[in-house]
PDB file of C-alpha atoms and ligand atoms in Angstrom:
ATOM      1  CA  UNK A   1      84.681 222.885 -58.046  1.00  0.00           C
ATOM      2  CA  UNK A   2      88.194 221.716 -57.133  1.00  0.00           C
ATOM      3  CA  UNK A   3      89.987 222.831 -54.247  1.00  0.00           C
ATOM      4  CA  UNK A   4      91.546 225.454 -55.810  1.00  0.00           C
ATOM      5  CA  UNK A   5      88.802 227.059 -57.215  1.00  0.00           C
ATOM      6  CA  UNK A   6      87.604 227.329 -53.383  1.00  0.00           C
ATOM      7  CA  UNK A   7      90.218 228.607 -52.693  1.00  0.00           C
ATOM      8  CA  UNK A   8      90.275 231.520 -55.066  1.00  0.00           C
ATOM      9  CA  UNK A   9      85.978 231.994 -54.445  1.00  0.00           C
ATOM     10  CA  UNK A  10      86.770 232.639 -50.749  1.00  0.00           C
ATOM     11  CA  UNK A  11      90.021 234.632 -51.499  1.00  0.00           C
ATOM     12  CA  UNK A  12      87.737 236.633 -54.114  1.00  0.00           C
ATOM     13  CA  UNK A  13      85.278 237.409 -51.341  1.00  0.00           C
ATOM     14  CA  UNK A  14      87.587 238.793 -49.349  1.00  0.00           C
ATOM     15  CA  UNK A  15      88.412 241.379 -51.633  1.00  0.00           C
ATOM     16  CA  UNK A  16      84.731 242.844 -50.309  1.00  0.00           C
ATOM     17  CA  UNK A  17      86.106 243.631 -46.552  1.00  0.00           C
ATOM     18  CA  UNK A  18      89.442 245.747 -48.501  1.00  0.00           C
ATOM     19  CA  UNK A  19      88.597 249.438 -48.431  1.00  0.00           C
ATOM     20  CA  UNK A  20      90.681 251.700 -50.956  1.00  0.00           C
ATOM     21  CA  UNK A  21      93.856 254.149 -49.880  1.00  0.00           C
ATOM     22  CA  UNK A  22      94.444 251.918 -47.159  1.00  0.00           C
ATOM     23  CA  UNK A  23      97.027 248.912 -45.765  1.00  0.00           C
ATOM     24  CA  UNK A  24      96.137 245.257 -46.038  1.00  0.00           C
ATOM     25  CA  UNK A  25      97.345 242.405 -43.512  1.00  0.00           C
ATOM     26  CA  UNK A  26      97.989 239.870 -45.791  1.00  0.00           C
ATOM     27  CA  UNK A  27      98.715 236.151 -44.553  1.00  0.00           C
ATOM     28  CA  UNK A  28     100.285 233.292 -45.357  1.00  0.00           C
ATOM     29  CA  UNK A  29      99.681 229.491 -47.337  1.00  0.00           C
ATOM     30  CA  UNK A  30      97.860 228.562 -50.544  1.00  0.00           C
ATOM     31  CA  UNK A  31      94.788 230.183 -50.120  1.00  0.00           C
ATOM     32  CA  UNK A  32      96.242 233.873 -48.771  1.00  0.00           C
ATOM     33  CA  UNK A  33      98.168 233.250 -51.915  1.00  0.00           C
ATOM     34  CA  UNK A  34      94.845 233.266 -54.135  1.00  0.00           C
ATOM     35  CA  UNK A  35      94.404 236.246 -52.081  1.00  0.00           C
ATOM     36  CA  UNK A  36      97.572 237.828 -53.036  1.00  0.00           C
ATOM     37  CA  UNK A  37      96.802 237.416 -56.621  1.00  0.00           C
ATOM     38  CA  UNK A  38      93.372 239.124 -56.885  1.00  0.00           C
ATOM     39  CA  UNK A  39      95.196 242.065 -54.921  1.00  0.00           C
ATOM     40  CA  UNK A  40      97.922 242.665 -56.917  1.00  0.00           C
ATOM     41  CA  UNK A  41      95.242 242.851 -59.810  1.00  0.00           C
ATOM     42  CA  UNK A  42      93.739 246.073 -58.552  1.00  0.00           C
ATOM     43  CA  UNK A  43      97.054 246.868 -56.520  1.00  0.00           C
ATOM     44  CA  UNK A  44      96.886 251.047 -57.283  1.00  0.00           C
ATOM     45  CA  UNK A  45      93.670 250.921 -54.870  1.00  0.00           C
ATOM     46  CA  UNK A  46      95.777 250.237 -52.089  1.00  0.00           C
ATOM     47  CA  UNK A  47      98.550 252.264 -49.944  1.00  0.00           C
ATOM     48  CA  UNK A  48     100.172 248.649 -49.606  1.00  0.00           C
ATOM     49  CA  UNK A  49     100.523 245.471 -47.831  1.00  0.00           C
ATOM     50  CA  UNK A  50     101.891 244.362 -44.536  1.00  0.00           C
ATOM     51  CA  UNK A  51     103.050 240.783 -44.764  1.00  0.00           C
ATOM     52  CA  UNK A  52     102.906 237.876 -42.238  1.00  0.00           C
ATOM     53  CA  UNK A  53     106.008 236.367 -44.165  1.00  0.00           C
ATOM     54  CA  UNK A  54     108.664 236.666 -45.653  1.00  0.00           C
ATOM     55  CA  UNK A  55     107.408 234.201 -48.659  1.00  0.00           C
ATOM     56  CA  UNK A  56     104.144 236.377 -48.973  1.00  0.00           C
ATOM     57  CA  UNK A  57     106.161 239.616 -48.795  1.00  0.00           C
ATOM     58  CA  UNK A  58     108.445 237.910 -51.836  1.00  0.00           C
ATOM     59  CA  UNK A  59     104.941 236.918 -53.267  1.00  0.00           C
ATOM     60  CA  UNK A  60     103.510 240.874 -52.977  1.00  0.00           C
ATOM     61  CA  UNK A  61     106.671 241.799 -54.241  1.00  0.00           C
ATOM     62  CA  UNK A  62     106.961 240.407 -57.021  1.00  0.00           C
ATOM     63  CA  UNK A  63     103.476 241.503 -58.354  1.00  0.00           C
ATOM     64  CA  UNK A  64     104.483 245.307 -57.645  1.00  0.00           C
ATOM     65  CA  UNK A  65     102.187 245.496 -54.712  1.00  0.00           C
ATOM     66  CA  UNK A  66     104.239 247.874 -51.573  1.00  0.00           C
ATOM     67  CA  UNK A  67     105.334 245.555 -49.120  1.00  0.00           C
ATOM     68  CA  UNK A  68     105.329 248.190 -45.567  1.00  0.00           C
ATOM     69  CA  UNK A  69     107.337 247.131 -42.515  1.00  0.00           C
ATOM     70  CA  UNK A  70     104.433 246.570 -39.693  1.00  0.00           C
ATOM     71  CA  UNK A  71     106.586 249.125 -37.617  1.00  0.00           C
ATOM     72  CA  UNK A  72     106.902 251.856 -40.436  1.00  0.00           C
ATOM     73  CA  UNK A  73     103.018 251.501 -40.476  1.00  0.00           C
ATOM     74  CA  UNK A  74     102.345 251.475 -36.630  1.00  0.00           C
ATOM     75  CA  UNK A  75     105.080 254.388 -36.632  1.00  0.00           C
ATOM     76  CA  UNK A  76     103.384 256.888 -39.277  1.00  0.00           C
ATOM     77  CA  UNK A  77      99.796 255.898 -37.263  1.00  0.00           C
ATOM     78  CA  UNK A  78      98.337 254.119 -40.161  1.00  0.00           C
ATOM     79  CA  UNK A  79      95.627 251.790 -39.411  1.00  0.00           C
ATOM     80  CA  UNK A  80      95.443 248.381 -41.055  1.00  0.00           C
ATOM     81  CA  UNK A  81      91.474 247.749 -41.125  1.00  0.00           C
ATOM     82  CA  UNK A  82      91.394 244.123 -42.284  1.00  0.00           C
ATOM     83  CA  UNK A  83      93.955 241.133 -42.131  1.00  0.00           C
ATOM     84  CA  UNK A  84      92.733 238.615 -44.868  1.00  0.00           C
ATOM     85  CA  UNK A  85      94.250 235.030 -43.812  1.00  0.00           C
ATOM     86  CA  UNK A  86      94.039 230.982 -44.319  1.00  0.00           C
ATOM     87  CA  UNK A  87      93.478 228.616 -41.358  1.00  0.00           C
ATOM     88  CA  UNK A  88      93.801 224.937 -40.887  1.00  0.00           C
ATOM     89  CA  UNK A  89      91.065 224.444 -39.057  1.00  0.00           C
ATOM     90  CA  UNK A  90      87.875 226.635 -38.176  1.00  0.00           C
ATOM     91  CA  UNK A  91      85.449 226.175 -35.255  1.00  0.00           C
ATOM     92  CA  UNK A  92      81.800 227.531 -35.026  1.00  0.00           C
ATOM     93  CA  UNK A  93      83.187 230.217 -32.944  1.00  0.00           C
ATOM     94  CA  UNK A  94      85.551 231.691 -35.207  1.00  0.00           C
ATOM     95  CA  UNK A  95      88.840 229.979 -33.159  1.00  0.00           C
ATOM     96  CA  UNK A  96      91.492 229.166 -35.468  1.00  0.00           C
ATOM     97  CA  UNK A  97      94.567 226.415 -35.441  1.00  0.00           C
ATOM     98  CA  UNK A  98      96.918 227.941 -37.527  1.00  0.00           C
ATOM     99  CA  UNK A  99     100.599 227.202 -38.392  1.00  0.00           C
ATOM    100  CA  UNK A 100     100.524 224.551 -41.068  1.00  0.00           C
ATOM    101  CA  UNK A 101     102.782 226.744 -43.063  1.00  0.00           C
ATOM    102  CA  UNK A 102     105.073 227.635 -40.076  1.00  0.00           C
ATOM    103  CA  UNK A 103     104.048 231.854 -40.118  1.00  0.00           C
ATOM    104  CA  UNK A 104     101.819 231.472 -36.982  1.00  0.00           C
ATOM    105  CA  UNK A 105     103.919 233.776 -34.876  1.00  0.00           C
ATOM    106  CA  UNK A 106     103.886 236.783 -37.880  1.00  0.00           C
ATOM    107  CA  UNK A 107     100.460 235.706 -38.580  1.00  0.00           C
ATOM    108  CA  UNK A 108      99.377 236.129 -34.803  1.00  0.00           C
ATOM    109  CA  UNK A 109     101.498 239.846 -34.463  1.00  0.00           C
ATOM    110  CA  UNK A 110      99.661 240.898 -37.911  1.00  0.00           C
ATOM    111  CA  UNK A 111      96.162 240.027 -36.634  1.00  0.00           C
ATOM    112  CA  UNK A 112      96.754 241.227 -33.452  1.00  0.00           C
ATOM    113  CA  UNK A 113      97.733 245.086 -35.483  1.00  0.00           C
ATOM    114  CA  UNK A 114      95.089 244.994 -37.516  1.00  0.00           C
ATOM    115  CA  UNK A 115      91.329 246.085 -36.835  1.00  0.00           C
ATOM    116  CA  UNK A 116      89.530 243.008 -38.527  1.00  0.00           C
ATOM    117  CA  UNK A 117      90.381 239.324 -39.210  1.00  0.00           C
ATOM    118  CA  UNK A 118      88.742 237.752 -42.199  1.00  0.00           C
ATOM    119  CA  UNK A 119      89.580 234.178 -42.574  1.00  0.00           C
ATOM    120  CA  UNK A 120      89.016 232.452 -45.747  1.00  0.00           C
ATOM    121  CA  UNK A 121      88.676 229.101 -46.635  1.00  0.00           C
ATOM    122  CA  UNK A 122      87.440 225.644 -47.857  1.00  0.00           C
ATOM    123  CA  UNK A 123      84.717 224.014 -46.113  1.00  0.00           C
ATOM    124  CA  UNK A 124      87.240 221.016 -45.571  1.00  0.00           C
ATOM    125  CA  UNK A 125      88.989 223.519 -42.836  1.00  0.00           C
ATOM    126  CA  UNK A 126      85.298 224.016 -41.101  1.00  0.00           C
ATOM    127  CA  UNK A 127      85.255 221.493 -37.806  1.00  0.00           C
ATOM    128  CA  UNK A 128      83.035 221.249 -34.654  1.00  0.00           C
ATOM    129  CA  UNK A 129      85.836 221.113 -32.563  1.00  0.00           C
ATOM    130  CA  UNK A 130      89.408 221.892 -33.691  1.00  0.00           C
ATOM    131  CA  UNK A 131      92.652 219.151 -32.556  1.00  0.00           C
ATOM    132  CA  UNK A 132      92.283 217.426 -35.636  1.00  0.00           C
ATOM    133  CA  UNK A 133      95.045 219.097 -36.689  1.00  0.00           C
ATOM    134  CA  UNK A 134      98.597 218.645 -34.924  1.00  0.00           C
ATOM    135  CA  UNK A 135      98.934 222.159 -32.723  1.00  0.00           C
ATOM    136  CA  UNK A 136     101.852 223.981 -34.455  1.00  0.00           C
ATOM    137  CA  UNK A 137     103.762 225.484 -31.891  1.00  0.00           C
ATOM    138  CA  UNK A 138     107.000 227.998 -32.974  1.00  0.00           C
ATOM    139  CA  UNK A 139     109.929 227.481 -30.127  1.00  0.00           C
ATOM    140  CA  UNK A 140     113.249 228.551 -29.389  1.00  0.00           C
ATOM    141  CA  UNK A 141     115.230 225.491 -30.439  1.00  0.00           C
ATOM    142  CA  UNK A 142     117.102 225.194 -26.992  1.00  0.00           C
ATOM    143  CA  UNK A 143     113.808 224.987 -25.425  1.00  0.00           C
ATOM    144  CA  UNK A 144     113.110 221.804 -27.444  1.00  0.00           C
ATOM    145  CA  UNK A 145     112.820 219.486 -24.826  1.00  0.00           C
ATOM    146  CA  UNK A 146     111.360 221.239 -22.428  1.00  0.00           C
ATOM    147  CA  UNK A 147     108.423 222.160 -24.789  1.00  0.00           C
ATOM    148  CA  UNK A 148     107.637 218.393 -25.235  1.00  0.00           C
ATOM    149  CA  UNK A 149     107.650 217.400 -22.091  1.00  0.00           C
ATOM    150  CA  UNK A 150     104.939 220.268 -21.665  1.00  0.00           C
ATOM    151  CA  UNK A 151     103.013 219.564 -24.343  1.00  0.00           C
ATOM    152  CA  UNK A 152     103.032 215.654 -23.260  1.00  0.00           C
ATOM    153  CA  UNK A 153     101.821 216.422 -19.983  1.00  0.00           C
ATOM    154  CA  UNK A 154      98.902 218.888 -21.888  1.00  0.00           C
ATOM    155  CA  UNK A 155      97.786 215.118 -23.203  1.00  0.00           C
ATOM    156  CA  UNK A 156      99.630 215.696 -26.624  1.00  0.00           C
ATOM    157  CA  UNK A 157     102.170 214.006 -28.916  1.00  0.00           C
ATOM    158  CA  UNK A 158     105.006 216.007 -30.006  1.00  0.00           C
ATOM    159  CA  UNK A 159     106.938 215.813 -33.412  1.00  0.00           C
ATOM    160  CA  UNK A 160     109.443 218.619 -34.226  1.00  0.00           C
ATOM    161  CA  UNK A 161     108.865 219.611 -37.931  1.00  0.00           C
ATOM    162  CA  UNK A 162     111.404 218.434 -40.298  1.00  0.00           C
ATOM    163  CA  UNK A 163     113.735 220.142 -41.968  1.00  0.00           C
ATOM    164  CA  UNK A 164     112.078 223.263 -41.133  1.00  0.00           C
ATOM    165  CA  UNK A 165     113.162 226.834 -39.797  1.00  0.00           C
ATOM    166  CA  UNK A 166     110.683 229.437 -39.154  1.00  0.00           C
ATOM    167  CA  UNK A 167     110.926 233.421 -40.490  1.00  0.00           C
ATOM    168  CA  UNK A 168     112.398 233.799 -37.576  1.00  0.00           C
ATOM    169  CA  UNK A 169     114.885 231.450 -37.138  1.00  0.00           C
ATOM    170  CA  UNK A 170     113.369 229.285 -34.673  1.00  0.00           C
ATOM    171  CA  UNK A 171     111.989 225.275 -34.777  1.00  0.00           C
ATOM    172  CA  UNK A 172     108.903 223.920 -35.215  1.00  0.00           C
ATOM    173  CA  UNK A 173     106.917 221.728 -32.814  1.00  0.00           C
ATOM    174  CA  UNK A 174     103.385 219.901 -33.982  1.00  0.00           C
ATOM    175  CA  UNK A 175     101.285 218.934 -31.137  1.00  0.00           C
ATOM    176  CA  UNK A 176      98.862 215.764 -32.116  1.00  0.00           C
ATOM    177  CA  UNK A 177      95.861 214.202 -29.945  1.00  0.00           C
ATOM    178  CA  UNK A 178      95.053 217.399 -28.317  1.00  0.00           C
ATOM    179  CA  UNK A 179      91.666 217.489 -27.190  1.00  0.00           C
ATOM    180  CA  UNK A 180      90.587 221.567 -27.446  1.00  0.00           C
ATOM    181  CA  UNK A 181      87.665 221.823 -25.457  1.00  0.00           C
ATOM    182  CA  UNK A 182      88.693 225.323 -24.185  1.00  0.00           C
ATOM    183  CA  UNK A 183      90.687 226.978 -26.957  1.00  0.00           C
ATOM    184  CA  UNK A 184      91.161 230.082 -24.880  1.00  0.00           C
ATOM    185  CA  UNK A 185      92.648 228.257 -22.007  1.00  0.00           C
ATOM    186  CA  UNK A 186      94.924 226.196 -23.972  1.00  0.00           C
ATOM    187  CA  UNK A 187      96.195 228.902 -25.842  1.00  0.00           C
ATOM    188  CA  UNK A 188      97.332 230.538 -22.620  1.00  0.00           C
ATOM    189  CA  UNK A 189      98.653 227.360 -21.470  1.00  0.00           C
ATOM    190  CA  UNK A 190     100.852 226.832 -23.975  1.00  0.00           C
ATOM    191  CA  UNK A 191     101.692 230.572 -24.030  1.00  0.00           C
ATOM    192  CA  UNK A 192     103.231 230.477 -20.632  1.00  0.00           C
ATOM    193  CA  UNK A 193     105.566 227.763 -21.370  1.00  0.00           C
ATOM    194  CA  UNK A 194     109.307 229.402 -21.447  1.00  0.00           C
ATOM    195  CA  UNK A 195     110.468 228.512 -24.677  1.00  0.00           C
ATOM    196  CA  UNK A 196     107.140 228.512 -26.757  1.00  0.00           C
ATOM    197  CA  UNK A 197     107.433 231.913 -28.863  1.00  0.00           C
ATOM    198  CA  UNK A 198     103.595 231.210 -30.376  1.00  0.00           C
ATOM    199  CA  UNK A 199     101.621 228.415 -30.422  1.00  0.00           C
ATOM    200  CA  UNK A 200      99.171 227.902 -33.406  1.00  0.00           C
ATOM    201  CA  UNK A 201      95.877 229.057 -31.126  1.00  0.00           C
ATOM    202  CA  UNK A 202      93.670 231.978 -32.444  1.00  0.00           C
ATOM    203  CA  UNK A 203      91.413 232.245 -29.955  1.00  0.00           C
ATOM    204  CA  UNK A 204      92.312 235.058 -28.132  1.00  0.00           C
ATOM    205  CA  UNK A 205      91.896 236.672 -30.773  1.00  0.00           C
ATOM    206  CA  UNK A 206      90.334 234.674 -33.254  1.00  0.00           C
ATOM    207  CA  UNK A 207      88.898 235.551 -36.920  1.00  0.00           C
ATOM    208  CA  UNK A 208      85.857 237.847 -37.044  1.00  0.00           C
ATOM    209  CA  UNK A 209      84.355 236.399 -40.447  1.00  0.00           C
ATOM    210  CA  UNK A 210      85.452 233.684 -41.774  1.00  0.00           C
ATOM    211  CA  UNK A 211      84.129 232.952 -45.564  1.00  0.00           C
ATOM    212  CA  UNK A 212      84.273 229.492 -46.076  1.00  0.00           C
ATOM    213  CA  UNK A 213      83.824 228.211 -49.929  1.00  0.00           C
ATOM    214  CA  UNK A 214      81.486 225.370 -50.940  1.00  0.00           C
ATOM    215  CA  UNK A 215      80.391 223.925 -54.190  1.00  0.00           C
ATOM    216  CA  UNK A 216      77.228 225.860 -53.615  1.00  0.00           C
ATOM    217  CA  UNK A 217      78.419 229.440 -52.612  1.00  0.00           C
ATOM    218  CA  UNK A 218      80.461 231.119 -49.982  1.00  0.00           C
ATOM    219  CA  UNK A 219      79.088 230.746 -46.226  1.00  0.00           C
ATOM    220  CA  UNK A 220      80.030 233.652 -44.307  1.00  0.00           C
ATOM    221  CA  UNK A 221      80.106 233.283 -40.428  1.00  0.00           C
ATOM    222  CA  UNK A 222      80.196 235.476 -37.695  1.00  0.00           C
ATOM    223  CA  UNK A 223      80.365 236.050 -34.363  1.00  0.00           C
ATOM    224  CA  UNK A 224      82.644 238.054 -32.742  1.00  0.00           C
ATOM    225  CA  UNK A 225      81.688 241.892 -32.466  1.00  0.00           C
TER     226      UNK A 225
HETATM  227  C1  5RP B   1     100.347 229.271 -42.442  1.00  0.00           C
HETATM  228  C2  5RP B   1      98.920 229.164 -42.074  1.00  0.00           C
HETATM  229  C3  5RP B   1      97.942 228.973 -43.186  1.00  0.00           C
HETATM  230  O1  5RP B   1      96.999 229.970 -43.130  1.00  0.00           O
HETATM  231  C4  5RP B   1      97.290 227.635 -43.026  1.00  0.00           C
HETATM  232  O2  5RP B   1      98.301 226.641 -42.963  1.00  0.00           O
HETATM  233  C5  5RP B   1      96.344 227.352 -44.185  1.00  0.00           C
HETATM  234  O3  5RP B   1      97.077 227.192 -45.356  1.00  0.00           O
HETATM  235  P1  5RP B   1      96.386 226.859 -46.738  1.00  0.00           P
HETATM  236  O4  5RP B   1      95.619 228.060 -47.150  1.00  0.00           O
HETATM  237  O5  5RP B   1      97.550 226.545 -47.651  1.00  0.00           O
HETATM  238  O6  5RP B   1      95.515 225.653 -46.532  1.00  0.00           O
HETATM  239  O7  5RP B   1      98.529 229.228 -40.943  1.00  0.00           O
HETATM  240  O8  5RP B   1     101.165 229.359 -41.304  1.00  0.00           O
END
């Protein structure tokens, strides 16, 4: 199997956690985009989708699935059971670095709304201790330097993204050479730095099944009640 036939098994699986007449949290990146696809094939089951960017609302869109407003949803008192998501990398205990694709802050408000986070994935996203990865963190571009010289003195490297603006209109700062032994404490750490609007973190609130795709079937962990 190829990478983006993993992609599509674990997307497929998701499609398990979706109960009918209700609203999906739907994420963002390549994989939430095999997610997309398989939704907008049984789309009538569905009151809609709340989207954790503006690219996957354009993607929803365009395959006639109802993009909601997560405010028009929260307003009317609709619940949004399950938020079906990508990561870029995956611990044992369901934490999360997310951000490659710049959402995280959406991504982290539409989790945080909905009742259940199902992460799917690869194996290759599947690590025993996440930092791998650079640490995406979204900031306020005036806070620029001041968000480097914190994440420096956190034991990281800095790079601002390139030629990239967020949703929201702010920068993006990757974080290398972290060493994550306590994802819940460095999430709040970089939280509480003025300037840093989300970092890339989901441990918190991390997933609460991830279903990560191998050649030989989809594992499906758990772990959080
Ligand atoms: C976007 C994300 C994605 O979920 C993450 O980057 C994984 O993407 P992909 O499914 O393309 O590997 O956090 O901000």
């Amino acid at each position: 199997m190829d990478a983006r036939q993993l992609k599509e098994a674990a997307a497929a699986a998701a499609l398990t956690y979706l109960q009918p007449d209700t609203v999906i949290g739907v994420g963002t990146g390549s994989t939430a985009n095999c997610f997309i696809d398989l939704v907008a094939a049984q789309k009538e089951r569905y009151r809609g989708a709340v989207a954790s960017s503006a690219a996957s609302a354009e993607r929803l869109a365009r395959h006639g699935v109802r993009v909601l407003e997560l405010n028009e949803v929260m307003d009317a008192g609709w619940d949004i059971p399950v938020y079906v998501d990508g990561a870029d990398e995956i611990d044992p205990g369901l934490n999360l670095v997310k951000g490659g694709g710049g959402a995280l802050t959406r991504e982290k408000i539409v989790a945080a709304a909905s009742r259940r986070f199902v992460c799917i994935a690869d194996a290759s996203k599947l690590v025993d201790r996440l930092g791998r990865f650079p640490l995406p963190l979204e900031v306020i571009p005036m806070a620029r330097a001041l968000v480097e010289h914190a994440a420096r003195s956190l034991g990281g490297t800095p790079q601002v993204r390139p030629n990239f603006v967020t949703d929201n209109g702010n920068i993006v700062i990757d974080v290398a050479g972290l060493s994550i032994t306590d994802p819940v404490m460095l999430e709040m750490r970089f939280n509480s730095v003025p300037g840093v609007v989300t970092n890339g973190l989901f441990a918190q609130r991390g997933a609460d099944v991830a279903l990560i795709a191998t050649p030989d079937g989809i594992r499906t962990l758990t772990g959080r009640p």
